[in-house]
Coordinates of C-alpha atoms and ligand atoms in Angstrom, one line a residue:
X24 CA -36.1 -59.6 -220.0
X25 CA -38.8 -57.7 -221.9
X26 CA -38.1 -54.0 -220.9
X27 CA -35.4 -51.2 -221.2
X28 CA -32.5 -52.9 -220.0
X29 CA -30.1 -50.7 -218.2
X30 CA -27.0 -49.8 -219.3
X31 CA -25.3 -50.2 -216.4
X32 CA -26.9 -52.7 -214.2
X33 CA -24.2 -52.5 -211.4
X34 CA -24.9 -48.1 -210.5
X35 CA -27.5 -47.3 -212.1
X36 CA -30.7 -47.5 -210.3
X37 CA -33.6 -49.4 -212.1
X38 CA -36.1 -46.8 -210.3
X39 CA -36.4 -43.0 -209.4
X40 CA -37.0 -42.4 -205.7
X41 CA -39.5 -39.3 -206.7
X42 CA -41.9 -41.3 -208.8
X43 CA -41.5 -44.1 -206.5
X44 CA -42.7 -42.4 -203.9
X45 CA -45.8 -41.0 -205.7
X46 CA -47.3 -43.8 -205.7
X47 CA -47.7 -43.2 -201.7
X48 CA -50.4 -40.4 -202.2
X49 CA -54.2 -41.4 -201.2
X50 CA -56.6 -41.9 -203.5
X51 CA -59.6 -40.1 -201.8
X52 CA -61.5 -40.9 -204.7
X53 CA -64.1 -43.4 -205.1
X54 CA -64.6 -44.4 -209.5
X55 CA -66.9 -46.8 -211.5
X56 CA -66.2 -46.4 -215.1
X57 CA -65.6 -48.7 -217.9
X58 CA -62.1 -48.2 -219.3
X59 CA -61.1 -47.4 -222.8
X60 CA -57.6 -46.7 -222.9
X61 CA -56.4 -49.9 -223.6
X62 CA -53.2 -51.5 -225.4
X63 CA -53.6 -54.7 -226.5
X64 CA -56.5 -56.4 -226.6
X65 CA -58.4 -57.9 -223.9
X66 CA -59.0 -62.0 -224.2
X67 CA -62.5 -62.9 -224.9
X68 CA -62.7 -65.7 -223.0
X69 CA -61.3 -63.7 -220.1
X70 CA -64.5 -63.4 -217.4
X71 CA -64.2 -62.7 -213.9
X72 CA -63.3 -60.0 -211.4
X73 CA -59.7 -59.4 -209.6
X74 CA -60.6 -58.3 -205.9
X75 CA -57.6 -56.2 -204.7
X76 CA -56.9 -54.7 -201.0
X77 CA -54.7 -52.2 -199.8
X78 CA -53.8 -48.4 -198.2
X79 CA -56.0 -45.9 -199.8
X80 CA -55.7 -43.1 -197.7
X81 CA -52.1 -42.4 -196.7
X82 CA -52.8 -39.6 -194.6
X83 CA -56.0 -38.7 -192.2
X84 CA -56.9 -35.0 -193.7
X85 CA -53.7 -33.8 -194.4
X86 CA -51.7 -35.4 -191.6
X87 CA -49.3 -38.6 -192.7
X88 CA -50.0 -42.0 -190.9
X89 CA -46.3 -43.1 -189.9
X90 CA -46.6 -46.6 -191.9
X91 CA -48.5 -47.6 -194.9
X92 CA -49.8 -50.5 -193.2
X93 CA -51.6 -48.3 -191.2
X94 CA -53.6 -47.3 -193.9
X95 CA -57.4 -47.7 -194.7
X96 CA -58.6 -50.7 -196.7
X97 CA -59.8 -49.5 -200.3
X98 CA -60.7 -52.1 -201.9
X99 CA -60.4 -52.0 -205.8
X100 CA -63.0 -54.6 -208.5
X101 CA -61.7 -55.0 -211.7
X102 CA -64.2 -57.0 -214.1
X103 CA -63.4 -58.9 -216.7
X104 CA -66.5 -59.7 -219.6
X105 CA -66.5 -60.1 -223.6
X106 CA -63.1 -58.3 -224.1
X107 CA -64.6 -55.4 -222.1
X108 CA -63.0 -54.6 -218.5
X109 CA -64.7 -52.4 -215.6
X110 CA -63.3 -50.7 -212.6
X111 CA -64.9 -49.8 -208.9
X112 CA -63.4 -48.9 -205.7
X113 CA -64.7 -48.1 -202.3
X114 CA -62.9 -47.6 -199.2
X115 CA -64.4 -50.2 -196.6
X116 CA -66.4 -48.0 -194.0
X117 CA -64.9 -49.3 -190.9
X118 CA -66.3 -48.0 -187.6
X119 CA -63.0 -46.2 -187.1
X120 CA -62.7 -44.6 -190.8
X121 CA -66.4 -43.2 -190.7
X122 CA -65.1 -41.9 -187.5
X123 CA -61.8 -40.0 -188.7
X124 CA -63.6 -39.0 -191.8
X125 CA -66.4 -37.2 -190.0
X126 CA -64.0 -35.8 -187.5
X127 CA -61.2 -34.4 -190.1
X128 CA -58.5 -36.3 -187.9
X129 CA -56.5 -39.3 -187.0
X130 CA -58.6 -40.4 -183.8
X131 CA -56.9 -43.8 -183.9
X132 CA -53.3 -45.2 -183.0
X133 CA -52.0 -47.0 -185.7
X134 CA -50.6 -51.0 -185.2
X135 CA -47.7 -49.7 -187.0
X136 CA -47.1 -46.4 -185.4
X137 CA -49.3 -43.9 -186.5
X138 CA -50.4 -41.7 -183.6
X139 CA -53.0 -39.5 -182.6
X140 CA -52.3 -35.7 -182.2
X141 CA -51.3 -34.6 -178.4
X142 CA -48.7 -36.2 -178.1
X143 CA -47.7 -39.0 -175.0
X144 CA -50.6 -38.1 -173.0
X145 CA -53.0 -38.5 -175.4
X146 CA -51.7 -41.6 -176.8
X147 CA -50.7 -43.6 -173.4
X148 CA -52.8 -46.4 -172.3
X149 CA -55.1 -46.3 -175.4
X150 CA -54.9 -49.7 -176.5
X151 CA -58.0 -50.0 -178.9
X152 CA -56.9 -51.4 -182.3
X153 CA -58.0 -49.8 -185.4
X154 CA -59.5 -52.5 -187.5
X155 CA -58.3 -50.8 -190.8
X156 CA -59.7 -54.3 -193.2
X157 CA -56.7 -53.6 -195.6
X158 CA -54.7 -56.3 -196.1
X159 CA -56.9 -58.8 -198.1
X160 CA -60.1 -59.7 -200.0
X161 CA -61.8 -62.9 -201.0
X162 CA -65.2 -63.8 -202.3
X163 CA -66.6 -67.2 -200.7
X164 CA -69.9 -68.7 -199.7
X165 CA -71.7 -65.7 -201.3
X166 CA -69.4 -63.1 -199.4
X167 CA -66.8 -60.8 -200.3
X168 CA -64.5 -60.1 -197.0
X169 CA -62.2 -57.8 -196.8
X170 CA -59.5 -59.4 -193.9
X171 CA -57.0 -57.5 -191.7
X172 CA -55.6 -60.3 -189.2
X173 CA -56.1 -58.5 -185.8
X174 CA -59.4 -58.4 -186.1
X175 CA -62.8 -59.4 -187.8
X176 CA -63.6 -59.3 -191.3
X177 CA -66.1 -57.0 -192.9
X178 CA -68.5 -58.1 -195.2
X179 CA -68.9 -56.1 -198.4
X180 CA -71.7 -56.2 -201.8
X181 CA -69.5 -57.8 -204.1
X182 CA -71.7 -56.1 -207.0
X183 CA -71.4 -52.3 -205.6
X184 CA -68.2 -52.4 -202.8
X185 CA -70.5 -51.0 -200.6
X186 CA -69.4 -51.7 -196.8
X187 CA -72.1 -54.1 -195.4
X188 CA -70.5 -54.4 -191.5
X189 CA -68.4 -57.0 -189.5
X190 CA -68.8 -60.6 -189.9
X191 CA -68.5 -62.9 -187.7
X192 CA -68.6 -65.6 -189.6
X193 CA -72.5 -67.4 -188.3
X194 CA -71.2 -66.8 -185.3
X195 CA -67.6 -68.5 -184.8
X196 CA -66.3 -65.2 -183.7
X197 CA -67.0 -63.2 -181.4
X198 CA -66.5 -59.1 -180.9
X199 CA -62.6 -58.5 -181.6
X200 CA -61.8 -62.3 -182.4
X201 CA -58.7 -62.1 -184.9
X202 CA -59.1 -64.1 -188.5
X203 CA -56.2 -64.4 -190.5
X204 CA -56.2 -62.3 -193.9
X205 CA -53.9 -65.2 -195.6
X206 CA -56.1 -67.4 -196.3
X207 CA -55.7 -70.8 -198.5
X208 CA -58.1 -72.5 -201.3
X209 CA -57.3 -76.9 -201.1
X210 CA -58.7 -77.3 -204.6
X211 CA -59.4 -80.9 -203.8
X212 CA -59.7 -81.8 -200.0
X213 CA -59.2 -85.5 -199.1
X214 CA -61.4 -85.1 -196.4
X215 CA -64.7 -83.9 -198.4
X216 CA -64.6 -86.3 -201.7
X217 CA -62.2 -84.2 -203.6
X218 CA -64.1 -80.8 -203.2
X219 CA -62.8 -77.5 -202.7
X220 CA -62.7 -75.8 -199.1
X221 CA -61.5 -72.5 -197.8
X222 CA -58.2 -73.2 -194.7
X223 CA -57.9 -70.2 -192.6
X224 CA -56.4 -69.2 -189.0
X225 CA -56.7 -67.1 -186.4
X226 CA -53.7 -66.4 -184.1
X227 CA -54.0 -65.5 -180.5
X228 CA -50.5 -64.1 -179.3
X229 CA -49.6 -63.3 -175.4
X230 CA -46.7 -64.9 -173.5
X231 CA -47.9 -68.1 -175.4
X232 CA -49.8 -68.4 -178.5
X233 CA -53.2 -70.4 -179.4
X234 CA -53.8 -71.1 -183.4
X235 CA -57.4 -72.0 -184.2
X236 CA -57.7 -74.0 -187.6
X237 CA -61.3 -73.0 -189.6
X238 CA -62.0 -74.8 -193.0
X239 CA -65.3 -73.7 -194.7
X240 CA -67.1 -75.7 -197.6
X241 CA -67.9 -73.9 -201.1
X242 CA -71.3 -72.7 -199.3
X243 CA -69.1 -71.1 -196.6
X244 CA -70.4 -73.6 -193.6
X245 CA -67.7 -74.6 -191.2
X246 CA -66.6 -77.8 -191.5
X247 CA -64.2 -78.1 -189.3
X248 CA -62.3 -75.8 -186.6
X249 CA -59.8 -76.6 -184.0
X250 CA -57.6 -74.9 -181.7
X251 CA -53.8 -75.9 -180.5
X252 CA -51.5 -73.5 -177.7
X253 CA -48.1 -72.9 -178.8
X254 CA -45.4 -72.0 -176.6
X255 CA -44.0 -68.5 -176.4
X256 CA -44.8 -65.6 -178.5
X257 CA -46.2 -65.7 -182.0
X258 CA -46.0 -63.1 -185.0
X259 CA -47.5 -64.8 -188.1
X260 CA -49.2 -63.0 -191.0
X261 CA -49.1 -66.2 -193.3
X262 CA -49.1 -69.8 -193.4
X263 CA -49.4 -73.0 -195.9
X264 CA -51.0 -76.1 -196.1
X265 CA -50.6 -79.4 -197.8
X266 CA -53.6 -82.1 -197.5
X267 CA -52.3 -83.1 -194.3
X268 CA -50.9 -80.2 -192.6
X269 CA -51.4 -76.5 -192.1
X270 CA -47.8 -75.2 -191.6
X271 CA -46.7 -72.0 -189.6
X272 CA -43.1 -70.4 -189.3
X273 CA -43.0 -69.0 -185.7
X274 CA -40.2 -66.1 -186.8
X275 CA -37.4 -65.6 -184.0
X276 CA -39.0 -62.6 -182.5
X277 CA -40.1 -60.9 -179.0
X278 CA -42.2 -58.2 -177.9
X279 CA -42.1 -55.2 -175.3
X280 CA -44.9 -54.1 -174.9
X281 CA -43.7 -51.1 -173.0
X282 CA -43.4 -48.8 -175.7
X283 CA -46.8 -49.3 -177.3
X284 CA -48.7 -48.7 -173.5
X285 CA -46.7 -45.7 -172.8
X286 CA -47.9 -44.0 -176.0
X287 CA -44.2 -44.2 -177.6
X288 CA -44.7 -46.8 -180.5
X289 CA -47.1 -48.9 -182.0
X290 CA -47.5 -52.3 -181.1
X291 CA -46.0 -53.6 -184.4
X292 CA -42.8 -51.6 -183.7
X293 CA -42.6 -53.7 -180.6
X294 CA -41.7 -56.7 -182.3
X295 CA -37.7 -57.2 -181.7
X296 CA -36.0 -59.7 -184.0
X297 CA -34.0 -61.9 -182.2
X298 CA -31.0 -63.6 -184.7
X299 CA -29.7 -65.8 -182.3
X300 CA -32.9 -67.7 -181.6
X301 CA -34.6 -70.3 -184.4
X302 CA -37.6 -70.4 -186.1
X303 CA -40.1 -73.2 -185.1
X304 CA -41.7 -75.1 -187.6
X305 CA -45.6 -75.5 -186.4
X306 CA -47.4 -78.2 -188.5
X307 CA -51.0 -79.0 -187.2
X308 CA -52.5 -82.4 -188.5
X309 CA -55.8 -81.1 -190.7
X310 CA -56.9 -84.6 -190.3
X311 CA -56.2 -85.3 -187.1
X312 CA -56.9 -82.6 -184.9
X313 CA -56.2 -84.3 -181.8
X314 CA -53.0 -84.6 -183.0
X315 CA -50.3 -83.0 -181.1
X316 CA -48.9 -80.0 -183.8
X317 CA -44.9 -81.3 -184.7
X318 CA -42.9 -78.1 -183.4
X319 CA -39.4 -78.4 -185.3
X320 CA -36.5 -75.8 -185.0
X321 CA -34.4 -74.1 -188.4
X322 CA -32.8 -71.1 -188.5
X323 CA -34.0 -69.3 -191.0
X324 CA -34.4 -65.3 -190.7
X325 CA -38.0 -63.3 -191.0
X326 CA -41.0 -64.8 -192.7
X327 CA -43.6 -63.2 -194.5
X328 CA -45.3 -64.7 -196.9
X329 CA -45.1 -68.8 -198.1
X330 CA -45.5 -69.3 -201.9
X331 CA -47.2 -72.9 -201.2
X332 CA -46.2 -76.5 -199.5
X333 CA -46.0 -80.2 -200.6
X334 CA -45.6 -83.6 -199.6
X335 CA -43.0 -85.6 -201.4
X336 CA -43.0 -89.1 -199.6
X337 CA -41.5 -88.7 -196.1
X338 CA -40.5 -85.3 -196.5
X339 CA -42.7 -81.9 -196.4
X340 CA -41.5 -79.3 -198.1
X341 CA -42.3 -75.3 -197.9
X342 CA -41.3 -72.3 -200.1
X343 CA -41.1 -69.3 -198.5
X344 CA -39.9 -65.5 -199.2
X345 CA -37.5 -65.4 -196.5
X346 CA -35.5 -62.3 -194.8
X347 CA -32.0 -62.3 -193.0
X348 CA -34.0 -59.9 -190.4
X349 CA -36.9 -58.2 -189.2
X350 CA -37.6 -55.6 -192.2
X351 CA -38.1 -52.5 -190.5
X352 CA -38.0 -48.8 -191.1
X353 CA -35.8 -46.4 -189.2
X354 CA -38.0 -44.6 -186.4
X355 CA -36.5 -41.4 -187.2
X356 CA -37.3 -41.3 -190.8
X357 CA -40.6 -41.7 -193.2
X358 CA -41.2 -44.7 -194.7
X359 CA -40.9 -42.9 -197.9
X360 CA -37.1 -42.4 -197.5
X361 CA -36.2 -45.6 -196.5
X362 CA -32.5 -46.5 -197.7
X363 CA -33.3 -49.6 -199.9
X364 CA -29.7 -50.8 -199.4
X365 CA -30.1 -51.0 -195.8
X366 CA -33.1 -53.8 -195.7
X367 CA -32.2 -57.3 -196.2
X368 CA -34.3 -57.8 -199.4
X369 CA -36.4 -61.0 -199.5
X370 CA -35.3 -64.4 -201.0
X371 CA -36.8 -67.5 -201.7
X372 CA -36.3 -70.6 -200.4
X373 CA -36.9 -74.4 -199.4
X374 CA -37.3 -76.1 -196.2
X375 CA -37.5 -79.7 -196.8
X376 CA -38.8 -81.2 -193.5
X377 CA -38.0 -84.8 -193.0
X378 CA -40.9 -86.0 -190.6
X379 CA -39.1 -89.5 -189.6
X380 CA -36.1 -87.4 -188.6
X381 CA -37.5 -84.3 -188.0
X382 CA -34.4 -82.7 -190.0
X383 CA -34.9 -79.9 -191.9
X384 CA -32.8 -78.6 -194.8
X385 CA -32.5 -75.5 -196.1
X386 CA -32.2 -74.6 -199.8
X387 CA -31.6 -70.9 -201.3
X388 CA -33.6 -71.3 -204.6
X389 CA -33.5 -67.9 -206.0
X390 CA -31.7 -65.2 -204.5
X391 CA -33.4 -62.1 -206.3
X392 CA -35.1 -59.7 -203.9
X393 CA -38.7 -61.3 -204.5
X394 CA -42.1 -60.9 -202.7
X395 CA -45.7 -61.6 -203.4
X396 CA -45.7 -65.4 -205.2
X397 CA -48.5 -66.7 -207.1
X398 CA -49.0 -70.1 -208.5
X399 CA -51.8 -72.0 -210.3
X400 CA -54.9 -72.5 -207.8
X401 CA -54.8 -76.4 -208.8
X402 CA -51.4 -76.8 -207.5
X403 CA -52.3 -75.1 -203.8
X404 CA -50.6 -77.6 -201.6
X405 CA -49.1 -79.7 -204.1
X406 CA -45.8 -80.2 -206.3
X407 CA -46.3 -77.8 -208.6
X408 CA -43.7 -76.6 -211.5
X409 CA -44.8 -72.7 -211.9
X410 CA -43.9 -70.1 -209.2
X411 CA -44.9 -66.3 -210.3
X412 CA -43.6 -64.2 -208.0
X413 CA -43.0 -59.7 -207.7
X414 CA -39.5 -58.9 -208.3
X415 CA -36.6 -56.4 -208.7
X416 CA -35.0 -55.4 -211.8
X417 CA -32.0 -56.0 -210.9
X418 CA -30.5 -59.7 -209.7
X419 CA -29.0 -58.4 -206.8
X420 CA -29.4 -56.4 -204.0
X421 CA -32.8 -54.6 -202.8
X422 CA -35.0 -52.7 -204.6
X423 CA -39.0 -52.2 -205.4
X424 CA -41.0 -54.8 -207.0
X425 CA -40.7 -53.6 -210.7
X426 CA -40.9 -57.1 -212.0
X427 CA -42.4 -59.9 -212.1
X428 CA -40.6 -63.1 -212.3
X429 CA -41.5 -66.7 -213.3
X430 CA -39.5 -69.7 -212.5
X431 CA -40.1 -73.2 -213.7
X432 CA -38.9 -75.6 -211.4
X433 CA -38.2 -78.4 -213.6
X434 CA -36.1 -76.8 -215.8
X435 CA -34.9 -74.0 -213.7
X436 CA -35.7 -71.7 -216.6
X437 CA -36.1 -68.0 -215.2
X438 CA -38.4 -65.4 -217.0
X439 CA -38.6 -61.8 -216.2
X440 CA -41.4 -59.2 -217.2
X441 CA -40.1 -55.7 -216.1
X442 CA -41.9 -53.0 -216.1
X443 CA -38.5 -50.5 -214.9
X444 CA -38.0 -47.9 -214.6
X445 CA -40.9 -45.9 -214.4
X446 CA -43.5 -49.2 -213.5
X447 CA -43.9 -50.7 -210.0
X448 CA -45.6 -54.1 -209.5
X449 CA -48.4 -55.6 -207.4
X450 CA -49.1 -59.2 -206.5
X451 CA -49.6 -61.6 -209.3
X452 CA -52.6 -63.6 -209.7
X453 CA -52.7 -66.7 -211.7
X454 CA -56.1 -66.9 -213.7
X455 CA -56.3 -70.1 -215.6
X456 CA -57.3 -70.2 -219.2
X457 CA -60.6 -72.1 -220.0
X458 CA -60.3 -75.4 -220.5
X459 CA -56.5 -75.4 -220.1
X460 CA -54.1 -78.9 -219.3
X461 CA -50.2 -77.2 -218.9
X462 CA -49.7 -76.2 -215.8
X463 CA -48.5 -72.5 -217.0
X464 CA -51.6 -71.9 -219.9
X465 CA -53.5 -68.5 -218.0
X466 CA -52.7 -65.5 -217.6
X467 CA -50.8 -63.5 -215.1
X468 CA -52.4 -60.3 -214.4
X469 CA -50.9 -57.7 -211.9
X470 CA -51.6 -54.0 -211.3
X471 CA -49.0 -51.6 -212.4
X472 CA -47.8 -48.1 -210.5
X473 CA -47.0 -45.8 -213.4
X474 CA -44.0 -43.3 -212.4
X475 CA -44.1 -41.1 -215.2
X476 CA -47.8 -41.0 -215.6
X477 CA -49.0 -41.2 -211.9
X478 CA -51.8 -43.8 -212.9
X479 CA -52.2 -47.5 -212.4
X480 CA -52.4 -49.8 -215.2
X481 CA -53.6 -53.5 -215.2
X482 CA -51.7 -55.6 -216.9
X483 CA -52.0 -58.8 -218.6
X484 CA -49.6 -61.0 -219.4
X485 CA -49.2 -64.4 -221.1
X486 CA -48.2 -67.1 -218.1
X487 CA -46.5 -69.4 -220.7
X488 CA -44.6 -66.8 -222.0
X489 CA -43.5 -63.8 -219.7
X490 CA -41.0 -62.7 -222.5
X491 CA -43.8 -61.5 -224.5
X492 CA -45.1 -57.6 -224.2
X493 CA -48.4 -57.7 -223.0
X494 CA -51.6 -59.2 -223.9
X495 CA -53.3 -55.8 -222.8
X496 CA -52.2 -53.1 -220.8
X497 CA -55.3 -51.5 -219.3
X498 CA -54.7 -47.8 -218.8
X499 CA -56.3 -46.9 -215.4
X500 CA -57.8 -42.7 -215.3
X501 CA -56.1 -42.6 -211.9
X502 CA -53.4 -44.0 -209.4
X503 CA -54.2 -46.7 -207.1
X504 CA -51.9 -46.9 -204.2
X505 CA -49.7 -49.3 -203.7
X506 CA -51.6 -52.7 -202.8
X507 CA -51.1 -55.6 -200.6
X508 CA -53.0 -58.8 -201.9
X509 CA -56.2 -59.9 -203.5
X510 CA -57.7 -62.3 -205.2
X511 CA -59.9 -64.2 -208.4
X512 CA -63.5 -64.9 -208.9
X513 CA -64.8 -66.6 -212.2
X514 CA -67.9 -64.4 -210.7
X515 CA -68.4 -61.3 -213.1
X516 CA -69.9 -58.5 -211.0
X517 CA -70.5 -55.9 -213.5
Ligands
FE2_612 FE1 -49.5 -60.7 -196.6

């Protein structure tokens, strides 16, 4: 452990609530500036720009949206080039956040339960979803998307953030077609002479569910798509995929969707977790289509996020942050206040799927409340030895990301980067180094909340060696809210 350790790891809380919670304010703001408050120098041969997506307004004028994941996209550039680093960000001009802005109010129910002013009667029966573009953002084929699942992407300049419109993708899509904001990179696809293609989903969910498979070559043209109906009702943000297989986790859950018609609740608060029922394994043949998807049971809790999948001989196996229920925030208090203690945290772990048996075992691999895993893009869907992955200070019980953890599988060596107690940590990205062989040899760099400063720092750290301070920590001028994901392109657009 790098940082401050606490004195008294057991009480003492590794963060303060009140700086924690700053890091909820909007960032109205739109900057482009090159930054020159640096620690640490940059690496030279560092060249590229981290995309990153998340909440930038946390309230419409003044009034509070209920849940951060109601927030709209901003999406954030940070460009690396000749030891010099740049930083843009524009809020995504969705239909619906032109609208508000104009307006100077939340015309919009949120997924998560924001509401529009007026209470029942002006929220009942409107079922339009706010297509906030918030979650994610990827540059492929020439395009920079920015991805919220219910809905299409929209297409941005990747040089200047500015919004171009929805995309539907040459066509595949039509007007309000879903597109999955998790989407994978196979850095070597059996099926197209070892080159790299884009594996995304879309989900379809009612009283049963339809998963349509899309893989995209480098120049973003489909190459393949195919659609399979699942049984019952579906909530999945995020899947994985092996050369073979794209996996889902269909988590234990229902849905009444009384609440959300009758103005009372957003449709995400409709989601009811249901402990006594499994998960279902879905794995969809890539090669195969035709293929009838293997649907295996587990018990398992809430799924998230999968930090990747392999094939080891007969067996598949998939790592995944895993919760013992639902995560969800008390309806009668703000998000901001939420009792850490009460949420199950997030823990990873293994499900080994034997596919002559159909067995599946279930391994607890690291028991730290964890979230947002990384890995090296070579090793997307393969063994792999590395996991980087957000973490809490502390080794038990729940508590921000104000870590970040790396875990070498092989030797079951655990290294932790904290950035308590006044830092909060983003997602990892891997980036690695020119002309690197070890797996680990790149650099880890994550965006940091600042507590004490109320700014947002990029860090960088050294992949090999987590123990180490940073290689550069990159003083931002302002705070970013909190993120969700993003991602790297060698593409310098600055
Ligand atoms: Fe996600």
């Amino acid at each position: 452990m790098t940082s401050n350790l606490l004195s008294n790891p057991t009480t003492e809380k590794s963060y303060d609530r009140t700086e924690w919670k700053k890091g909820y304010q909007s960032q109205p703001n739109e900057y482009d500036y090159w930054v020159d408050d640096i620690e640490g120098e940059i690496p030279h041969d560092l060249r590229g720009t981290l995309f990153r997506n998340g909440p930038g307004l946390l309230d419409i004028h003044g009034t509070s949206i209920r849940h951060p994941f109601d927030g709209d996209g901003m999406i954030s550039a940070i460009s690396f080039k000749e030891g010099k680093v740049h930083f843009r960000n524009r809020f995504v001009r969705t239909e619906a956040y032109v609208q508000e802005q104009a307006s100077g109010q939340i015309l919009y129910r949120g997924v998560f339960g924001t509401q529009k002013p007026g209470g029942l009667l002006n929220n009942a029966f409107d079922l339009r979803l706010k297509n906030i573009a918030n979650t994610n953002v990827i540059y492929w084929g020439d395009k920079l998307l920015a991805l919220w699942e219910a809905a299409e992407p929209y297409r941005l300049d990747p040089a200047t953030l500015e919004t171009i419109g929805l995309d539907y993708l040459d066509g595949l899509l039509k007007p309000g077609d879903a597109f999955s904001a998790h989407p994978w990179i196979d850095p070597s696809c059996e099926m197209d002479g070892g080159k790299p293609c884009f594996v995304n989903f879309a989900l379809k969910s009612g009283l049963s569910s339809k998963i349509t498979i899309f893989e995209f070559n480098l120049q973003g043209k489909l190459l393949r798509r195919h659609a399979h109906a699942i049984p019952g009702f579906s909530f999945i943000h995020d899947f994985a995929i092996t050369p073979h297989y794209c996996i889902f986790f269909q988590n234990p859950v229902g849905f009444n969707p009384f609440p959300f018609l009758f103005g009372l609740k957003g449709a995400g608060e409709c989601v009811q977790y249901q402990p006594n029922q499994p998960t279902r394994i879905i794995m969809i043949s890539r090669q195969e289509p035709d293929a009838k998807p293997i649907i295996i049971e587990t018990p398992s809790g809430f799924v998230f996020h999968h930090a990747n999948a392999f094939e080891v001989d007969n067996k598949v196996c998939i790592d995944s942050i895993c919760y013992d229920s639902l995560p969800q925030v008390d309806p009668d208090i703000s998000y901001k206040d939420v009792d850490f203690d009460k949420l199950d945290p997030g823990k990873l772990w293994r499900f080994s799927v034997n596919l002559e048996t159909k067995i599946v075992e279930r391994e607890l691999l690291e028991s730290r409340c964890c979230e947002f895993p990384a890995i090296h893009p070579d090793q997307v869907g393969r063994n792999y030895r590395y996991l980087y992955i957000g973490a809490a200070h502390h080794p038990t019980g729940n508590a921000p990301l104000q870590a970040i953890l790396k875990i070498d599988w092989q030797t079951g060596e655990r290294q932790l980067h904290s950035f308590a107690k006044h830092g909060y940590v983003s997602e990892p990205v891997f980036i690695p180094k020119p002309n690197a062989t070890a797996e680990d040899d790149g650099w880890i760099i994550t965006l940091v909340y600042d507590g004490s400063h109320h700014r947002s720092d990029v860090v960088i750290l050294d992949g090999k060696n987590l123990n180490e301070k940073p290689i550069a920590r990159i003083h931002l001028k302002h705070h970013i809210p909190y993120g969700l994901h993003g991602s790297w392109t060698s593409e310098c657009f600055v």
